[in-house]
Short mmCIF file of C-alpha atoms in Angstrom, two decimals:
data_model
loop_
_atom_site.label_atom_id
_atom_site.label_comp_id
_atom_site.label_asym_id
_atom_site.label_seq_id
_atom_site.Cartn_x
_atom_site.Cartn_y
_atom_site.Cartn_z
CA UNK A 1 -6.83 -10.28 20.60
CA UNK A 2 -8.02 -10.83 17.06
CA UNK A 3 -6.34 -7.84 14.67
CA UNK A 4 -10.23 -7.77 12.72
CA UNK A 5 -12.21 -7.01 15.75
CA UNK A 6 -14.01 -3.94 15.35
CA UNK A 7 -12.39 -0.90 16.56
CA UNK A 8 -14.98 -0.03 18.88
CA UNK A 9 -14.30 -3.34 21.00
CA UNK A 10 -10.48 -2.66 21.02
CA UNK A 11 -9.12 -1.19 24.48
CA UNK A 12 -8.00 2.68 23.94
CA UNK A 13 -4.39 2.91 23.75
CA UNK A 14 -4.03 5.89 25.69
CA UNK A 15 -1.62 5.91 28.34
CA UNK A 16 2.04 6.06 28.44
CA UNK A 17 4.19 3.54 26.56
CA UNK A 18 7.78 3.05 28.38
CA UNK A 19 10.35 2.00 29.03
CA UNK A 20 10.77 1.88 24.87
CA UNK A 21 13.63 2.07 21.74
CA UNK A 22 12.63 4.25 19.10
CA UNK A 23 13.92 2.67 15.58
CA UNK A 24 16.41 5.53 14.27
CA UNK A 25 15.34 7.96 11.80
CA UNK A 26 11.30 6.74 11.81
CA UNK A 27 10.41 8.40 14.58
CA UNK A 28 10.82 12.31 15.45
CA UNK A 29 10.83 12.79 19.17
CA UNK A 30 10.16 16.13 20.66
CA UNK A 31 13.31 15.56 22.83
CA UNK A 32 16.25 14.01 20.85
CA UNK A 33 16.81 10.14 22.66
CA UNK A 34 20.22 8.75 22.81
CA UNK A 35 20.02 5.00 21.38
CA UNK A 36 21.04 4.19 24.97
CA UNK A 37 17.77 5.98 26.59
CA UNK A 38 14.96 4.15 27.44
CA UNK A 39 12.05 5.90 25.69
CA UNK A 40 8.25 7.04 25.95
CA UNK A 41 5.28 7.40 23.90
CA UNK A 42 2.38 9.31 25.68
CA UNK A 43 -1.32 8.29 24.07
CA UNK A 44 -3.94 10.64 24.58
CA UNK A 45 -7.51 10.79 23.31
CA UNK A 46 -6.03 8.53 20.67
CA UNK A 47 -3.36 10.89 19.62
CA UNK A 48 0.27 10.75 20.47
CA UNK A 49 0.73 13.75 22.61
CA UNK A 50 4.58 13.68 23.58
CA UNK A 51 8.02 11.37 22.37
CA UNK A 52 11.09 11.66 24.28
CA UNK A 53 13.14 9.60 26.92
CA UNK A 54 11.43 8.65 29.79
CA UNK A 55 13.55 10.01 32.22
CA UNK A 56 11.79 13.43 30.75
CA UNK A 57 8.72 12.70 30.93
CA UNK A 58 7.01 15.92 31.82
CA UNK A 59 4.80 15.83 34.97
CA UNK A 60 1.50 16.45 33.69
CA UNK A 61 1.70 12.96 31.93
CA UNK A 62 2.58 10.88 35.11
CA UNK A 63 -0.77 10.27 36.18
CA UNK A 64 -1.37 8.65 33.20
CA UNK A 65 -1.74 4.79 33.03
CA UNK A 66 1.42 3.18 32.18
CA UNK A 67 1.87 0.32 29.36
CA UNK A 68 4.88 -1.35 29.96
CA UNK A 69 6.81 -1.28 26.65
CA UNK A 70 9.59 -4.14 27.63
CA UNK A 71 12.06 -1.80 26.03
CA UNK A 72 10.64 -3.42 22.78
CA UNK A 73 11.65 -1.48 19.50
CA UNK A 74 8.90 1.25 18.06
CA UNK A 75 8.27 1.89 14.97
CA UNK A 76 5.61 3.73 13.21
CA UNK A 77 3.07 1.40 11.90
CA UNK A 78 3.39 -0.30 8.79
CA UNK A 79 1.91 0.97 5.32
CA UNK A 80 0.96 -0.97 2.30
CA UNK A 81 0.47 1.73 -0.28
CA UNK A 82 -0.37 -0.48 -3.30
CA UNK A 83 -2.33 -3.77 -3.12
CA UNK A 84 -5.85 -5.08 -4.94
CA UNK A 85 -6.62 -7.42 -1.69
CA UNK A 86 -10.60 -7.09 -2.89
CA UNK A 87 -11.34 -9.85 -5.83
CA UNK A 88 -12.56 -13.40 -6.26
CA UNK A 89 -10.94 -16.65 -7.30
CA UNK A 90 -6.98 -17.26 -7.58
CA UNK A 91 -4.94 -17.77 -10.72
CA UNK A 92 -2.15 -20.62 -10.00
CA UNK A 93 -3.02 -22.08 -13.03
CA UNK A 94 -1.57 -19.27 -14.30
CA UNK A 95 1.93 -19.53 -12.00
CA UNK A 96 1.92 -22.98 -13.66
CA UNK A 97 2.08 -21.88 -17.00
CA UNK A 98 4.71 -19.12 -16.63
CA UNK A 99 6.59 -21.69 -15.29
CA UNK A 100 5.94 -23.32 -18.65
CA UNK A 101 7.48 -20.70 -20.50
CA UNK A 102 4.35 -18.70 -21.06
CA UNK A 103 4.89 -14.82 -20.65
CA UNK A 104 2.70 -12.37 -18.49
CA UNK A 105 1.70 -10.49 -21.64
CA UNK A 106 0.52 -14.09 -23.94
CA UNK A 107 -1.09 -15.19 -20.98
CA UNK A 108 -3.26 -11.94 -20.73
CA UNK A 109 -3.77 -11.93 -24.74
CA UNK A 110 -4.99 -15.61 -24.26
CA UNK A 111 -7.80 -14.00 -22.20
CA UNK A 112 -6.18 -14.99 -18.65
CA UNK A 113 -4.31 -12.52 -16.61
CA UNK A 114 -6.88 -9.86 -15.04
CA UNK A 115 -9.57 -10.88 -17.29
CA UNK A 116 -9.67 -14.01 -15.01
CA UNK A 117 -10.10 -12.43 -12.49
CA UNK A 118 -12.64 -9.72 -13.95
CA UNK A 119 -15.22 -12.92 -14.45
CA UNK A 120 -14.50 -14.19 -10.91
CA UNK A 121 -15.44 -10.97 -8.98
CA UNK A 122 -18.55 -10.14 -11.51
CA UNK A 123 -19.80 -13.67 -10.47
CA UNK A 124 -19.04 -12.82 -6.61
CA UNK A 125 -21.46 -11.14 -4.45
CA UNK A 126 -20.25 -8.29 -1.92
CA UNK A 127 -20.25 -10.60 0.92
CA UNK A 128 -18.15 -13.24 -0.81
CA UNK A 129 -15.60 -10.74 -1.72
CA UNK A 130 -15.15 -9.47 1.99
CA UNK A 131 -15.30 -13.24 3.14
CA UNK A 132 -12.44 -13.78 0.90
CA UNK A 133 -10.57 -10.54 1.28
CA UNK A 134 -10.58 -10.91 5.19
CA UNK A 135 -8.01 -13.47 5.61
CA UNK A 136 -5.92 -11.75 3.38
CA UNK A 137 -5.96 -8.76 5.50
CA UNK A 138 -5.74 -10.28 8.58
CA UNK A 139 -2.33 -11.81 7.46
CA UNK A 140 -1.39 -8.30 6.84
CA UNK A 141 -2.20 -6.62 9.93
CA UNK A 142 -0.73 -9.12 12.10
CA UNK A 143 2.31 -8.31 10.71
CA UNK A 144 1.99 -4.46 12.15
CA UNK A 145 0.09 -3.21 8.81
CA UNK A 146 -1.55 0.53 10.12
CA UNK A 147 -2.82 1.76 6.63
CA UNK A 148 -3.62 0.18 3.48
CA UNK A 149 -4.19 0.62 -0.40
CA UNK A 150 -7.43 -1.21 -1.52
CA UNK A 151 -7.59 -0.90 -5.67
CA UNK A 152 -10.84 -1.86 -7.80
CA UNK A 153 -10.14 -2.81 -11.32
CA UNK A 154 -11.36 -6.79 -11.04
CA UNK A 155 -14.90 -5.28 -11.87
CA UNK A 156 -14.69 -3.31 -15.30
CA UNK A 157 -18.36 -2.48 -14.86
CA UNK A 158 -19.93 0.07 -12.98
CA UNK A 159 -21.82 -2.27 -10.42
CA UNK A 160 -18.87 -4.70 -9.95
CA UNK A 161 -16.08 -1.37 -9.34
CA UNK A 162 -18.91 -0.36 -6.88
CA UNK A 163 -18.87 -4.15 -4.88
CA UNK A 164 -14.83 -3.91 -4.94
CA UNK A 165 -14.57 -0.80 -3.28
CA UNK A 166 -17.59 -1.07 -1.06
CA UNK A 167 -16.01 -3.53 0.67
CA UNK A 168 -12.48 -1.27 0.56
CA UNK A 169 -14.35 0.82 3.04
CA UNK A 170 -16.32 -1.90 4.76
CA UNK A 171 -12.80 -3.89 5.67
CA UNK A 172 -11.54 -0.60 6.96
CA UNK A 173 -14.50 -0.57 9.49
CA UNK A 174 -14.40 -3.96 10.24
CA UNK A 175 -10.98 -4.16 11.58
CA UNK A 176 -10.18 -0.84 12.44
CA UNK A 177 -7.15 -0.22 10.06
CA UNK A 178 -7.08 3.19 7.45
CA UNK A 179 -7.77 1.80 4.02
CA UNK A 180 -7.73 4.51 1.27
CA UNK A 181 -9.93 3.00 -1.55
CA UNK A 182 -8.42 3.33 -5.15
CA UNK A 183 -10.34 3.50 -8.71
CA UNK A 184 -9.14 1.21 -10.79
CA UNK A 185 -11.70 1.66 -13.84
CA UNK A 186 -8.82 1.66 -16.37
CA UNK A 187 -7.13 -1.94 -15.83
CA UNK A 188 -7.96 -4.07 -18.49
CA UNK A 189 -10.35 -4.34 -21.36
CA UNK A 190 -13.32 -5.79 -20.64
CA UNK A 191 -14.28 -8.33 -22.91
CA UNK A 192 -17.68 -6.48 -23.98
CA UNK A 193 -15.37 -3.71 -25.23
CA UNK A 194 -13.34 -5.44 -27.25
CA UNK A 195 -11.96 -3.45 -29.97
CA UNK A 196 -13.69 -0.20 -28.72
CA UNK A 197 -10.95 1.09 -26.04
CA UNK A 198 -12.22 4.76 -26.82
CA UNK A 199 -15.74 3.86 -25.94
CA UNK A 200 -14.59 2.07 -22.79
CA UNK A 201 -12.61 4.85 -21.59
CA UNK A 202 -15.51 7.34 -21.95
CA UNK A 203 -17.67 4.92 -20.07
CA UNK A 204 -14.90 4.92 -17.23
CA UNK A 205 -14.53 8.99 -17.11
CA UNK A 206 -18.50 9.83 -17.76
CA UNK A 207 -20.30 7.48 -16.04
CA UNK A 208 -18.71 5.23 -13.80
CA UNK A 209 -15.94 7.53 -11.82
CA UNK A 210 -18.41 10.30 -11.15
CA UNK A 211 -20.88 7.89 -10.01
CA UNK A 212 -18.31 6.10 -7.44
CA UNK A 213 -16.83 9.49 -6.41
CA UNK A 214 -20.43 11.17 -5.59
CA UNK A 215 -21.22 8.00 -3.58
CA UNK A 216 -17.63 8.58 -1.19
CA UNK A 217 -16.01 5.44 -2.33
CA UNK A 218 -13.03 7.20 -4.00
CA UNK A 219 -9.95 8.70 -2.71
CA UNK A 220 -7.50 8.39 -6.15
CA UNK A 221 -7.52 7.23 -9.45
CA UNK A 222 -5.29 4.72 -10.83
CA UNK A 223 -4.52 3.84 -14.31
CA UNK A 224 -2.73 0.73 -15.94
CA UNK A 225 -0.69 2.69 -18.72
CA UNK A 226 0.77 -0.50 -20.63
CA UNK A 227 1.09 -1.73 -24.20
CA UNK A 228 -1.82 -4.52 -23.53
CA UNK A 229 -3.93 -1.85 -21.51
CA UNK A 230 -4.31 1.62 -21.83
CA UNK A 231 -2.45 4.59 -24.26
CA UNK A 232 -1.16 7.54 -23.07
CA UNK A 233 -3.81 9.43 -24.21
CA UNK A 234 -6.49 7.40 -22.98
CA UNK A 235 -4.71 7.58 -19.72
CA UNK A 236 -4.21 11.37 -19.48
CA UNK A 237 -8.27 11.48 -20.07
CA UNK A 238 -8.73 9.52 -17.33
CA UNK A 239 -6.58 11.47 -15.25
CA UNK A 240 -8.39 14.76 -16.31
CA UNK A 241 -11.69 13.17 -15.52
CA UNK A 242 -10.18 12.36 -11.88
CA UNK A 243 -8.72 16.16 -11.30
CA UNK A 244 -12.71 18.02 -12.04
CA UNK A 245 -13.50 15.82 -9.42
CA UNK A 246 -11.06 16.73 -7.08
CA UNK A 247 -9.26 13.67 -6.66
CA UNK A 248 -5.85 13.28 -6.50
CA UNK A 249 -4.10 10.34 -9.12
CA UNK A 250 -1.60 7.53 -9.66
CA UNK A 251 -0.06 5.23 -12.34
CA UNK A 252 0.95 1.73 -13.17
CA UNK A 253 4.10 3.06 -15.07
CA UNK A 254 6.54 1.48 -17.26
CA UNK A 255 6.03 -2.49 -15.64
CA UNK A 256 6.46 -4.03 -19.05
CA UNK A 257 7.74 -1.63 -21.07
CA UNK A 258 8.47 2.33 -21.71
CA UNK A 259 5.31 4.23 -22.15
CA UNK A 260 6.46 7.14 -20.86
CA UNK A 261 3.20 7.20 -18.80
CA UNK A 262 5.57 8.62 -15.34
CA UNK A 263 6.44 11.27 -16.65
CA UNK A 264 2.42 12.36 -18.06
CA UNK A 265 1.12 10.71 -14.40
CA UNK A 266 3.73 13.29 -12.52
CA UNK A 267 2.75 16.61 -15.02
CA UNK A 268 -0.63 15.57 -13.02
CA UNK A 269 0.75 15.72 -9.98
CA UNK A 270 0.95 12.07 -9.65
CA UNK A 271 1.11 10.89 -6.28
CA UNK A 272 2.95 7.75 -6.80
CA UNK A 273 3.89 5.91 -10.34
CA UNK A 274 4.69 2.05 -9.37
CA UNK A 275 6.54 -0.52 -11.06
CA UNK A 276 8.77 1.40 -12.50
CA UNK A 277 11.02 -1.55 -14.31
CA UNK A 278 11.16 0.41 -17.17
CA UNK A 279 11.66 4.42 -16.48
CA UNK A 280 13.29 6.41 -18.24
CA UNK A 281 15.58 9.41 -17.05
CA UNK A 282 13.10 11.63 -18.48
CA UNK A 283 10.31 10.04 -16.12
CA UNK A 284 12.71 10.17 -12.70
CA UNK A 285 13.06 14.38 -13.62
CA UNK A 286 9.42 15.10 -14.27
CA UNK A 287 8.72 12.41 -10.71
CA UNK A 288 11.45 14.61 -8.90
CA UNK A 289 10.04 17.68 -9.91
CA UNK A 290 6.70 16.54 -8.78
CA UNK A 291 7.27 15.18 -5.66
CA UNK A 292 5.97 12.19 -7.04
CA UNK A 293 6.82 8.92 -5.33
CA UNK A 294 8.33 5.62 -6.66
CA UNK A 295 6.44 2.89 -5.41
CA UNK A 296 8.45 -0.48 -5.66
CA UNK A 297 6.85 -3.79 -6.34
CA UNK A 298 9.68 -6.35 -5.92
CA UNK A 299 6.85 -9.06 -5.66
CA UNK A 300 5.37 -9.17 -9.10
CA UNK A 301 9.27 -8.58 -10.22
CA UNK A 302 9.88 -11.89 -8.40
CA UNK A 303 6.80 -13.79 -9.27
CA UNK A 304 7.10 -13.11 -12.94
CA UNK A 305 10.54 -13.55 -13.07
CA UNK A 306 11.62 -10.11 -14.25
CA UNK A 307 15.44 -9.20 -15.31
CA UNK A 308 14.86 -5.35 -15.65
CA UNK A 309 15.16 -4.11 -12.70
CA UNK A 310 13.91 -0.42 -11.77
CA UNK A 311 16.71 1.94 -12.14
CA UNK A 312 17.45 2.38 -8.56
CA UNK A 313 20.62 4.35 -8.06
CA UNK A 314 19.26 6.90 -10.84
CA UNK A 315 16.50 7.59 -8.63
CA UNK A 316 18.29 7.70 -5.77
CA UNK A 317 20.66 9.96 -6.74
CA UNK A 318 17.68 12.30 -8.13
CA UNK A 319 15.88 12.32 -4.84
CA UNK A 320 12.42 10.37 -5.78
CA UNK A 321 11.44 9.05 -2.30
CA UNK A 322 11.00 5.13 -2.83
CA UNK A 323 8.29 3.53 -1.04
CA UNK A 324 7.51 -0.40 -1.36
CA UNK A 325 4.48 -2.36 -1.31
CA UNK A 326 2.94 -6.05 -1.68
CA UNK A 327 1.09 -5.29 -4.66
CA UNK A 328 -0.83 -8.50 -3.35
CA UNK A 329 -2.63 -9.44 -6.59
CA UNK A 330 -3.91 -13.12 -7.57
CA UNK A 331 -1.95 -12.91 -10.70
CA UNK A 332 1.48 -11.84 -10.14
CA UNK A 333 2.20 -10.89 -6.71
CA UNK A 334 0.17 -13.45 -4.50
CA UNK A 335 2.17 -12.00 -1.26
CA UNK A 336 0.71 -11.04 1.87
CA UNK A 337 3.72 -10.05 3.59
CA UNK A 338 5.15 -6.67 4.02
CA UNK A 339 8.30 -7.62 5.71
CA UNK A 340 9.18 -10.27 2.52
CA UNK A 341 8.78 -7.36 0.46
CA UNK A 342 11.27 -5.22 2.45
CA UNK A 343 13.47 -7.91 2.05
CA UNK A 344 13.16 -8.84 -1.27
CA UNK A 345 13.36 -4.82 -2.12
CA UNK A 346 16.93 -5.14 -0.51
CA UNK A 347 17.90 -7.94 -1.96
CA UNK A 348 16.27 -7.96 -5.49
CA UNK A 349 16.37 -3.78 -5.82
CA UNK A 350 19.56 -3.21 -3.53
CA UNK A 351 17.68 -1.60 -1.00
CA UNK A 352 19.84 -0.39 2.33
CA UNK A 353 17.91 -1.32 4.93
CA UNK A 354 16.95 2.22 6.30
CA UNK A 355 15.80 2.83 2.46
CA UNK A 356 13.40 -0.69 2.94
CA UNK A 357 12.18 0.76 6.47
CA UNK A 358 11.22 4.30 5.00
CA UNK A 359 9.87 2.64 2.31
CA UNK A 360 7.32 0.77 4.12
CA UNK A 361 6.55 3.52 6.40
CA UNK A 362 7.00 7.11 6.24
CA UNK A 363 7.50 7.13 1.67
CA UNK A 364 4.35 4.67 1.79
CA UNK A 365 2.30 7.36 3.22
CA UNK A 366 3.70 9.81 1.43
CA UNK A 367 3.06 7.59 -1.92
CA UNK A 368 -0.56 7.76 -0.67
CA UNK A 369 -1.28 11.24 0.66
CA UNK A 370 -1.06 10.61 3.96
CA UNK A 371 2.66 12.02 5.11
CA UNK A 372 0.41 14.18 7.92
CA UNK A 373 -0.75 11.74 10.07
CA UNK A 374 0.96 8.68 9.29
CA UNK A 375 4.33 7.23 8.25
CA UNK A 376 6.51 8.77 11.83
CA UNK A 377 5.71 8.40 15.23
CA UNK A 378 5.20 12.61 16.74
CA UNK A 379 3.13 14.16 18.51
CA UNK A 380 0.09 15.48 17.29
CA UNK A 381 -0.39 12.37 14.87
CA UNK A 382 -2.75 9.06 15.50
CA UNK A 383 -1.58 6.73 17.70
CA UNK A 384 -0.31 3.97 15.02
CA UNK A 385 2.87 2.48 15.78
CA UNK A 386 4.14 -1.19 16.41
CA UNK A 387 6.71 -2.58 19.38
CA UNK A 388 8.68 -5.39 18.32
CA UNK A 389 10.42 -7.89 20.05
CA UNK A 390 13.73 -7.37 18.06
CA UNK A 391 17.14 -6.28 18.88
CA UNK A 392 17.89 -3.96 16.30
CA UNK A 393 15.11 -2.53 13.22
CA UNK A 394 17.14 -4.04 10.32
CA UNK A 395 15.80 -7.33 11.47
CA UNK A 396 12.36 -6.01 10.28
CA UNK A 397 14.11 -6.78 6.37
CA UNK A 398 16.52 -9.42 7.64
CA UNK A 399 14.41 -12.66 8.40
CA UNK A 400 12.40 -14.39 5.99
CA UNK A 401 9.54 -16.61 6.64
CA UNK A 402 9.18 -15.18 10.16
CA UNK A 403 6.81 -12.95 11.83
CA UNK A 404 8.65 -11.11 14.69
CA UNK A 405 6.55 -10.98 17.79
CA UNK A 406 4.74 -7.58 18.05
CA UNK A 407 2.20 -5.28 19.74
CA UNK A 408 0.49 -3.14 17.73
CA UNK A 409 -1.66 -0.18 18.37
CA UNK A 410 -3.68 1.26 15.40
CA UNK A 411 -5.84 4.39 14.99
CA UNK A 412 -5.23 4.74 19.23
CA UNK A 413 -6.74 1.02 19.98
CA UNK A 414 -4.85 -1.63 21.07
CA UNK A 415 -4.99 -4.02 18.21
CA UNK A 416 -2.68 -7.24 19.34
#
C-alpha cells in the first residue's frame, strides 16, 4: 500500500498485534516482557490500549481481531525532528564547488547557499512545492518515519513563508503522518534587505509571524543564530515575538561558530538547539537546566565536510537528551534517510547504538514537544509504531544503503 495515501483510505490498525519483540528500552509495557516472550500490542479506536507478553493478554482483548506480528521487532515509530523537506530547485552545483575548495560560508556570501534556494521557492507555486516535496517524504516514511519537522525559511517574504508551510500541513493530510510546521522567518537575509537586518527582523516579528500564527500554520519558531545570519540580539527579539504568541521556540546554534545563541535559545525555554558543532560548556549547563534538547545533524557535518565535531561526551555526561535528525536541506544535508543518519551519528558523533535509537525516537519527540504521545510504544498513546524484519534493533544503525523490510502503522492506520 502506498505510505502517501490519505489516511482516511488506510485500514484501521486496531486489533491485536502478536506474537511480537519489543526493541529494549523504547517501549514501556504495562507488564515487564522477558526478551524471550513473545509480545502484544492491543490497537483500539486508534490508540494503543495494552503492551505486555502475549501469554497475558487479558481476556477482554481476545475477541479482538488478531494481526499476526511474525515475531517481527517493534519499535515506536520513527521521528525526524528537524528537516526543511518544503522548497524548490536543488543546489549540486553547489556540492561541486565545495568540492572545489569553496567553503559553506563564501559560497553563501557569493549569494548561493539559502539565497538559492530563497529565489527557487518565490518562483514556485504551492502546488509545485508539494509536487516536489512528496517524493521526498515518501522516501521518508517508507523507512518507518511517524512524525516529522517541516521548517519555512526558503520564502523570506510573508506570502512565500505562507506557501512553505501551507503545504507543511497539507503533506501531513495527504499522507497521514504528524508534521509539526516550523517558522523559519529568520534564516537568511533576503536580498531586498540587504544592509537593513534591523528592519528585516521587525518585518519577521510584526508582521509576518503574527500573521502565520493567527492563520494556524505555526507550532515553533526557529532562528538561524550564525555569524552570516542573525545576532544574538536580533535572535532573542524574535524569540520574544514567538513567546506573546504562545509558541514555544528553537535554535540553529553554534553550526559554524560560537555565538553563544544555546545558551539565550534555552533561557527561553528552548525546545531543542541543533547543530551544536560549536557549544560551549556554558551552553550544555543553561540546555541541561532547561530541559532543552540537543538535536544532532551528522548529515550537514558530513556533507560539508566538518572537523568540529559536537562535544558529545560533555553532553552526555551533563544529561542533555540527544536526539538526531536528517536535516534534509538542498544545500548541505540532501539526505532522506533516517536510518543513515543513525548511523552516521554513531559513527561520525560516537553514538552507542541505544543513544542513535533514542535519538530518533523517544529524544526526537521530546526535541519537538511531543514526548506525550509519541516517541514509546504505551498504552494510552497513538498507535505509531513500526515491525521490522530484523534480528536484533542495533541493525536499525548497522546497515547502510538498505531499507529493512517493515510494517508500519501510523496515527492507528495501517500505512505499509
Amino acid at each position: 500500500m502506498q505510505t502517501t495515501a490519505p489516511l482516511e483510505s488506510l485500514p484501521c490498525a486496531d486489533g491485536r498485534w502478536q506474537p511480537l519483540r519489543l526493541a529494549p528500552d523504547l517501549c514501556r509495557a504495562d507488564v515487564r516482557v522477558a526478551a524471550d516472550q513473545a509480545a502484544c500490542i492491543v490497537v483500539d479506536h486508534g490508540q494503543v490500549v495494552w503492551v505486555g507478553p502475549e501469554a497475558a493478554l487479558p481476556a477482554c482483548h481476545a475477541h479482538l481481531p488478531r494481526h499476526d506480528g511474525q515475531r517481527r521487532l517493534a519499535t515506536p515509530g520513527l521521528i525526524d525532528c528537524h528537516t526543511h523537506l518544503v522548497y524548490g530547485g536543488q543546489r549540486a552545483d553547489e556540492f561541486a564547488a565545495r568540492l572545489a575548495g569553496a567553503s559553506y560560508e563564501q559560497i553563501a556570501r557569493a549569494g548561493g547557499g539559502i539565497l538559492a534556494s530563497v529565489r527557487a521557492t518565490r518562483a514556485a507555486s504551492e502546488d509545485e512545492l508539494l509536487a516536489q516535496a512528496l517524493p521526498r517524504l515518501r522516501q521518508l516514511l517508507a523507512e518507518g518515519v511517524c512524525a516529522i519537522e517541516i521548517k519555512s525559511g526558503y520564502g523570506l517574504a510573508l506570502a512565500h513563508e505562507r506557501k512553505q508551510l501551507r503545504v507543511a500541513r497539507r503533506l501531513g493530510r495527504l499522507c497521514g503522518v504528524t508534521v509539526q510546521s516550523t517558522f523559519l522567518g529568520a534564516h537568511a537575509l533576503p536580498p531586498e534587505f540587504a544592509g537593513r537586518s534591523q528592519a528585516y527582523i521587525d518585518q519577521v516579528c510584526d508582521r509576518m509571524l503574527p500573521a502565520l500564527a493567527a492563520e494556524g500554520l505555526v507550532d515553533a519558531v526557529d532562528v538561524f543564530c550564525e555569524r552570516i545570519a542573525f545576532s544574538l540580539a536580533e535572535t532573542q527579539q524574535v524569540f520574544q515575538a514567538a513567546q506573546r504568541l504562545g509558541l514555544r521556540v528553537k535554535l540553529h546554534a553554534e553550526q559554524l561558530s560560537n555565538m553563544e545563541g544555546a545558551a539565550l535559545a534555552a533561557r527561553h525555554g528552548a525546545l531543542s538547539c541543533d547543530h551544536l558543532e560549536h557549544l560551549s560548556d556554558r551552553g550544555i549547563a543553561a540546555m541541561r537546566a532547561a530541559g532543552t534538547v540537543g538535536v544532532l545533524l551528522p548529515g550537514a557535518f558530513y556533507t560539508l565536510r566538518d572537523i568540529q565535531r559536537p562535544p558529545i561526551d560533555a553532553l552526555r555526561a551533563a544529561g542533555v537528551p540527544l536526539a538526531v535528525a536528517t536535516d534534509h536541506n538542498p544545500g548541505s544535508s540532501p539526505c532522506l534517510s533516517l536510518l543513515l543518519m543513525a548511523n552516521m551519528a554513531c559513527t561520525l558523533f560516537h553514538l552507542t547504538v541505544a543513544e542513535a535509537l533514542a535519538g530518533i525516537t523517544c529524544h526526537a519527540a521530546r526535541a519537538l514537544g511531543l514526548q506525550d504521545s509519541l516517541g514509546l510504544i504505551a498504552s494510552g498513546r497513538p498507535a505509531n509504531f513500526v515491525l521490522w524484519q530484523l534480528d536484533a534493533a542495533a541493525e536499525l544503525a548497522y546497515w547502510l544503503g538498505q531499507r529493512p523490510p517493515c510494517r508500519i502503522v501510523r496515527q492507528g492506520r495501517i500505512a505499509a
